[in-house]
Amino acid sequence: TLRGVEKDRGAKEILAEVRALVDQGVIEITLLGQNVNAYGVDFGDRQAFANLLRECGKVDGLERVRFMSPHPRDFTDDVIDAMAQTPNVMPHLHMPLQSGSNAILQSMRRSYRTDRYLGILDRVRTAMPHASITTDIIVGFPGESEADFQATLDVCTQARFAAAYTYQYSIRPGTPAATMPDQISNEVVGERYTRLHNHQQLISLSVNKESIGKSFKVLVGDYEGRRDSAQERLTGRSEDFRLVHFDNTATARPGDEVEVAITDASAHYLIGTPGAVRTTRGGDAHAARSAEKVKSATMLGMPTLSR
């Protein structure tokens, strides 16, 4: 769970786990915490998270490092420097906004304001111009006026998020917000949610269209579904965490990396033409697991001889 009191794990313990995973064929990890930027408070090291990112960069065989979720309150320039200077830390930042209204942020007891939030995005993009930014937003928090909601739309426009995970506020018993005055009706919350969704869709489409004509290194995923099979395409994630679909003409396995030239875009994904395929230890590990599953299934289906 990501709720409750935060407790820091030691860096040596984390890195040992990372190396153990890499030894099993893992080539991408995500460092996860309720507020990863607060990592190190327990042992009095405010630069602990930036240092952890740099140490992950020294792990042989680890190709992609991601993290979530940072908190704007604790986001410092040393983390931005570590992101920009550590080659295997991916150029993607997911940082919850929650609301574009300073008044609502204060009601939420969020200890930052929109100017600080946008300032962090500016510094990230200065250090990594190719980074993509995604976020979380809640609509309909108690007391949210139309002006407050418009402020959220305005911040989305200014921030140009590649994607926003949007949520409708609902009462959760036992929380301070549950007993706040000025609860917003379900009808208003739903209407604002739809407007925010449509607004962000246009922004995401515009951001994704900027990728047409560019090439991305795409790590093939193991989550292609029925639609992917029907359309004979593969799916993976770019280094900046965009979802990329491409024709299944490449001899790539889940875990391999494909150079994909982007030819089209939607608000949710990019479409491209596959090029060079680089086999990886991750692809080898997936192939070995798949072969073991086939072997196990075959053994289970063998007839037995009665005596």
Short mmCIF file of C-alpha atoms in Angstrom, two decimals:
data_model
loop_
_atom_site.label_atom_id
_atom_site.label_comp_id
_atom_site.label_asym_id
_atom_site.label_seq_id
_atom_site.Cartn_x
_atom_site.Cartn_y
_atom_site.Cartn_z
CA THR A 1 0.00 0.00 0.00
CA LEU A 2 1.05 3.59 -0.60
CA ARG A 3 -0.95 4.87 2.37
CA GLY A 4 0.12 5.24 5.97
CA VAL A 5 3.40 6.33 7.51
CA GLU A 6 6.36 6.45 5.13
CA LYS A 7 9.41 4.40 6.07
CA ASP A 8 12.69 4.48 4.18
CA ARG A 9 14.40 1.30 3.07
CA GLY A 10 18.18 1.39 3.05
CA ALA A 11 19.87 2.11 -0.27
CA LYS A 12 22.00 -1.04 0.00
CA GLU A 13 18.87 -3.16 0.44
CA ILE A 14 17.17 -1.53 -2.54
CA LEU A 15 20.21 -1.88 -4.79
CA ALA A 16 20.64 -5.52 -3.76
CA GLU A 17 17.05 -6.17 -4.82
CA VAL A 18 17.64 -4.35 -8.10
CA ARG A 19 20.73 -6.44 -8.85
CA ALA A 20 18.86 -9.64 -7.98
CA LEU A 21 16.12 -8.71 -10.44
CA VAL A 22 18.66 -7.86 -13.13
CA ASP A 23 20.28 -11.26 -12.59
CA GLN A 24 16.87 -12.78 -13.41
CA GLY A 25 16.72 -10.92 -16.73
CA VAL A 26 14.87 -7.76 -15.66
CA ILE A 27 16.05 -4.72 -17.63
CA GLU A 28 13.53 -2.10 -16.45
CA ILE A 29 12.55 -1.17 -12.89
CA THR A 30 10.31 1.43 -11.28
CA LEU A 31 11.22 2.93 -7.91
CA LEU A 32 7.93 3.34 -6.10
CA GLY A 33 6.95 5.32 -3.05
CA GLN A 34 4.20 7.49 -1.62
CA ASN A 35 6.61 10.42 -2.04
CA VAL A 36 9.91 9.29 -3.49
CA ASN A 37 11.45 12.75 -3.12
CA ALA A 38 11.15 12.48 0.66
CA TYR A 39 13.37 9.39 0.58
CA GLY A 40 16.24 9.80 3.04
CA VAL A 41 14.38 11.68 5.76
CA ASP A 42 14.67 8.69 8.12
CA PHE A 43 18.46 8.76 7.91
CA GLY A 44 18.99 12.49 7.46
CA ASP A 45 20.08 12.62 3.82
CA ARG A 46 18.05 15.01 1.68
CA GLN A 47 19.97 13.98 -1.45
CA ALA A 48 19.36 10.28 -0.90
CA PHE A 49 16.91 9.86 -3.78
CA ALA A 50 19.13 11.61 -6.32
CA ASN A 51 22.02 9.46 -5.14
CA LEU A 52 19.87 6.33 -5.44
CA LEU A 53 19.05 7.21 -9.05
CA ARG A 54 22.76 7.64 -9.80
CA GLU A 55 23.58 4.31 -8.14
CA CYS A 56 20.93 2.60 -10.27
CA GLY A 57 22.78 4.03 -13.24
CA LYS A 58 25.83 1.98 -12.26
CA VAL A 59 24.03 -1.39 -12.23
CA ASP A 60 25.28 -3.43 -15.18
CA GLY A 61 22.43 -4.74 -17.32
CA LEU A 62 19.81 -2.32 -16.00
CA GLU A 63 18.60 -0.43 -19.06
CA ARG A 64 15.61 1.60 -17.88
CA VAL A 65 14.86 3.22 -14.53
CA ARG A 66 11.60 5.00 -13.73
CA PHE A 67 10.10 6.33 -10.53
CA MET A 68 6.79 7.46 -9.10
CA SER A 69 5.37 9.39 -7.49
CA PRO A 70 7.29 12.54 -6.58
CA HIS A 71 5.75 15.36 -4.57
CA PRO A 72 6.21 18.97 -5.76
CA ARG A 73 6.95 20.05 -2.19
CA ASP A 74 10.15 18.00 -2.01
CA PHE A 75 11.21 18.08 -5.65
CA THR A 76 14.73 19.49 -5.77
CA ASP A 77 17.18 20.32 -8.52
CA ASP A 78 19.55 17.52 -7.52
CA VAL A 79 16.90 15.03 -8.64
CA ILE A 80 16.53 16.83 -11.96
CA ASP A 81 20.32 16.74 -12.39
CA ALA A 82 20.39 13.02 -11.60
CA MET A 83 17.62 12.36 -14.12
CA ALA A 84 19.42 14.29 -16.85
CA GLN A 85 22.89 12.91 -16.12
CA THR A 86 22.08 9.22 -15.57
CA PRO A 87 21.66 7.57 -18.98
CA ASN A 88 19.34 4.76 -17.89
CA VAL A 89 16.93 7.05 -16.01
CA MET A 90 14.14 7.56 -18.51
CA PRO A 91 13.04 11.04 -19.67
CA HIS A 92 9.59 10.85 -18.14
CA LEU A 93 8.16 12.58 -15.09
CA HIS A 94 4.84 11.63 -13.53
CA MET A 95 4.03 14.26 -10.91
CA PRO A 96 0.50 14.66 -9.52
CA LEU A 97 -1.01 18.13 -9.86
CA GLN A 98 -4.41 17.31 -8.29
CA SER A 99 -5.78 20.81 -8.98
CA GLY A 100 -4.75 23.95 -10.81
CA SER A 101 -6.43 26.14 -8.19
CA ASN A 102 -4.26 27.35 -5.32
CA ALA A 103 -7.35 27.67 -3.13
CA ILE A 104 -8.27 24.03 -3.71
CA LEU A 105 -4.67 22.89 -3.19
CA GLN A 106 -4.78 24.64 0.17
CA SER A 107 -8.07 22.92 1.03
CA MET A 108 -6.47 19.61 0.07
CA ARG A 109 -3.61 20.44 2.45
CA ARG A 110 -1.18 20.22 -0.44
CA SER A 111 1.91 22.19 0.57
CA TYR A 112 2.70 23.63 -2.87
CA ARG A 113 1.12 26.06 -5.29
CA THR A 114 0.84 26.07 -9.06
CA ASP A 115 3.77 28.44 -9.58
CA ARG A 116 6.10 25.98 -7.86
CA TYR A 117 4.63 23.07 -9.80
CA LEU A 118 5.04 24.77 -13.16
CA GLY A 119 8.53 25.93 -12.18
CA ILE A 120 9.58 22.32 -11.66
CA LEU A 121 8.25 21.40 -15.11
CA ASP A 122 10.20 24.28 -16.65
CA ARG A 123 13.44 23.13 -15.01
CA VAL A 124 12.86 19.50 -16.03
CA ARG A 125 12.29 20.53 -19.64
CA THR A 126 15.36 22.76 -19.61
CA ALA A 127 17.48 19.84 -18.44
CA MET A 128 15.70 17.28 -20.65
CA PRO A 129 13.92 18.96 -23.58
CA HIS A 130 12.66 15.57 -24.81
CA ALA A 131 11.05 14.57 -21.50
CA SER A 132 7.35 13.79 -21.34
CA ILE A 133 5.25 14.91 -18.38
CA THR A 134 2.17 13.12 -17.04
CA THR A 135 0.02 13.87 -14.03
CA ASP A 136 -2.98 13.07 -11.82
CA ILE A 137 -5.93 15.46 -11.42
CA ILE A 138 -9.04 15.34 -9.23
CA VAL A 139 -12.17 17.29 -10.14
CA GLY A 140 -15.06 18.16 -7.86
CA PHE A 141 -13.18 18.53 -4.57
CA PRO A 142 -15.41 20.21 -1.94
CA GLY A 143 -15.65 23.95 -2.48
CA GLU A 144 -14.38 23.83 -6.08
CA SER A 145 -15.93 26.76 -7.93
CA GLU A 146 -16.17 27.20 -11.68
CA ALA A 147 -13.22 29.59 -11.43
CA ASP A 148 -11.21 26.95 -9.56
CA PHE A 149 -12.02 24.39 -12.23
CA GLN A 150 -11.07 26.84 -14.98
CA ALA A 151 -7.71 27.30 -13.25
CA THR A 152 -7.14 23.56 -13.60
CA LEU A 153 -7.90 23.73 -17.32
CA ASP A 154 -5.51 26.67 -17.63
CA VAL A 155 -2.66 24.82 -15.92
CA CYS A 156 -3.22 21.83 -18.21
CA THR A 157 -2.92 24.15 -21.19
CA GLN A 158 0.26 25.71 -19.83
CA ALA A 159 1.87 22.44 -18.71
CA ARG A 160 1.10 20.54 -21.93
CA PHE A 161 0.88 17.17 -20.24
CA ALA A 162 1.40 14.17 -22.50
CA ALA A 163 -1.32 12.49 -20.46
CA ALA A 164 -3.38 13.15 -17.36
CA TYR A 165 -5.01 10.50 -15.21
CA THR A 166 -8.22 12.20 -14.16
CA TYR A 167 -10.48 11.26 -11.28
CA GLN A 168 -13.83 12.35 -9.94
CA TYR A 169 -13.85 13.24 -6.26
CA SER A 170 -16.09 11.06 -4.15
CA ILE A 171 -16.65 11.01 -0.42
CA ARG A 172 -14.42 8.58 1.44
CA PRO A 173 -15.71 8.09 4.99
CA GLY A 174 -13.21 8.95 7.70
CA THR A 175 -11.27 11.52 5.67
CA PRO A 176 -11.24 15.26 6.46
CA ALA A 177 -12.75 16.03 3.04
CA ALA A 178 -15.79 13.87 3.77
CA THR A 179 -17.10 16.38 6.32
CA MET A 180 -16.14 19.55 4.48
CA PRO A 181 -18.92 21.97 3.53
CA ASP A 182 -19.79 22.78 -0.09
CA GLN A 183 -19.74 19.22 -1.40
CA ILE A 184 -20.17 19.29 -5.18
CA SER A 185 -23.13 17.48 -6.73
CA ASN A 186 -22.48 14.36 -8.77
CA GLU A 187 -23.94 16.07 -11.84
CA VAL A 188 -21.48 18.97 -11.63
CA VAL A 189 -18.55 16.68 -10.89
CA GLY A 190 -19.40 14.51 -13.89
CA GLU A 191 -19.82 17.50 -16.19
CA ARG A 192 -16.46 18.96 -15.15
CA TYR A 193 -14.78 15.59 -15.50
CA THR A 194 -16.01 15.34 -19.09
CA ARG A 195 -14.83 18.85 -19.89
CA LEU A 196 -11.40 18.19 -18.38
CA HIS A 197 -11.13 14.89 -20.23
CA ASN A 198 -11.98 16.49 -23.57
CA HIS A 199 -9.63 19.42 -22.92
CA GLN A 200 -6.71 17.15 -22.06
CA GLN A 201 -7.43 14.89 -25.04
CA LEU A 202 -6.78 17.81 -27.38
CA ILE A 203 -3.55 18.64 -25.56
CA SER A 204 -2.37 15.02 -25.59
CA LEU A 205 -3.13 14.73 -29.30
CA SER A 206 -1.17 17.90 -30.01
CA VAL A 207 1.79 16.69 -27.93
CA ASN A 208 1.78 13.27 -29.58
CA LYS A 209 1.56 14.69 -33.09
CA GLU A 210 4.87 16.45 -32.45
CA SER A 211 6.44 12.97 -32.51
CA ILE A 212 5.42 12.22 -36.10
CA GLY A 213 8.57 11.87 -38.17
CA LYS A 214 10.73 11.04 -35.16
CA SER A 215 12.09 7.66 -34.10
CA PHE A 216 11.80 6.07 -30.67
CA LYS A 217 13.39 3.10 -28.98
CA VAL A 218 10.43 0.96 -27.95
CA LEU A 219 10.62 -1.83 -25.40
CA VAL A 220 8.17 -4.48 -26.57
CA GLY A 221 5.60 -5.30 -23.92
CA ASP A 222 4.02 -8.56 -22.90
CA TYR A 223 0.55 -7.05 -22.71
CA GLU A 224 -0.67 -7.07 -26.29
CA GLY A 225 -4.33 -8.00 -26.19
CA ARG A 226 -6.96 -9.34 -28.53
CA ARG A 227 -7.00 -6.15 -30.57
CA ASP A 228 -3.23 -6.27 -31.07
CA SER A 229 -3.44 -9.88 -32.26
CA ALA A 230 -6.33 -9.08 -34.61
CA GLN A 231 -4.48 -6.14 -36.12
CA GLU A 232 -1.19 -8.05 -36.17
CA ARG A 233 0.72 -5.39 -34.32
CA LEU A 234 3.10 -5.19 -31.39
CA THR A 235 2.91 -2.73 -28.53
CA GLY A 236 5.56 -1.25 -26.29
CA ARG A 237 6.70 1.78 -24.36
CA SER A 238 9.06 4.44 -25.62
CA GLU A 239 11.79 5.77 -23.36
CA ASP A 240 9.52 8.69 -22.46
CA PHE A 241 6.72 6.24 -21.56
CA ARG A 242 4.48 6.81 -24.57
CA LEU A 243 2.50 3.77 -25.72
CA VAL A 244 3.62 2.82 -29.25
CA HIS A 245 1.90 0.43 -31.68
CA PHE A 246 3.74 -0.90 -34.73
CA ASP A 247 3.30 -3.58 -37.38
CA ASN A 248 4.17 -7.10 -36.33
CA THR A 249 6.77 -7.44 -39.06
CA ALA A 250 9.71 -7.20 -36.68
CA THR A 251 11.21 -10.37 -35.26
CA ALA A 252 10.99 -8.96 -31.76
CA ARG A 253 10.07 -10.70 -28.55
CA PRO A 254 8.57 -9.11 -25.45
CA GLY A 255 11.52 -7.48 -23.73
CA ASP A 256 13.40 -6.69 -26.94
CA GLU A 257 13.92 -3.14 -28.16
CA VAL A 258 12.69 -1.93 -31.55
CA GLU A 259 13.53 1.32 -33.31
CA VAL A 260 10.16 2.68 -34.44
CA ALA A 261 9.63 5.57 -36.87
CA ILE A 262 6.42 7.37 -35.88
CA THR A 263 3.94 7.85 -38.71
CA ASP A 264 0.71 8.74 -36.89
CA ALA A 265 -0.60 9.64 -33.46
CA SER A 266 -3.72 9.69 -31.34
CA ALA A 267 -4.32 11.20 -27.92
CA HIS A 268 -3.44 7.87 -26.29
CA TYR A 269 -0.68 6.32 -28.38
CA LEU A 270 1.76 6.62 -31.26
CA ILE A 271 1.77 4.47 -34.40
CA GLY A 272 4.91 3.68 -36.33
CA THR A 273 6.94 1.50 -38.64
CA PRO A 274 9.45 -0.89 -37.06
CA GLY A 275 13.12 -0.79 -37.95
CA ALA A 276 16.12 -2.33 -36.28
CA VAL A 277 15.54 -4.85 -33.52
CA ARG A 278 17.94 -5.18 -30.61
CA THR A 279 17.67 -8.41 -28.68
CA THR A 280 18.01 -7.95 -24.94
CA ARG A 281 18.50 -10.00 -21.80
CA GLY A 282 14.88 -9.18 -21.05
CA GLY A 283 13.83 -10.79 -24.32
CA ASP A 284 15.97 -13.83 -23.56
CA ALA A 285 14.40 -14.15 -20.11
CA HIS A 286 10.87 -13.91 -21.53
CA ALA A 287 11.64 -16.54 -24.16
CA ALA A 288 13.02 -18.86 -21.49
CA ARG A 289 9.93 -18.43 -19.31
CA SER A 290 7.65 -19.04 -22.29
CA ALA A 291 9.53 -22.21 -23.21
CA GLU A 292 9.25 -23.43 -19.62
CA LYS A 293 5.48 -22.84 -19.65
CA VAL A 294 5.13 -24.81 -22.90
CA LYS A 295 7.23 -27.62 -21.45
CA SER A 296 5.12 -27.71 -18.28
CA ALA A 297 1.88 -27.72 -20.27
CA THR A 298 3.14 -30.58 -22.43
CA MET A 299 4.14 -32.63 -19.41
CA LEU A 300 0.74 -32.07 -17.82
CA GLY A 301 -0.95 -33.37 -20.96
CA MET A 302 1.04 -36.61 -21.23
CA PRO A 303 -0.93 -39.85 -20.74
CA THR A 304 -0.01 -42.14 -17.89
CA LEU A 305 0.29 -45.91 -17.98
CA SER A 306 -1.75 -47.94 -15.52
CA ARG A 307 -0.15 -50.96 -13.93
#
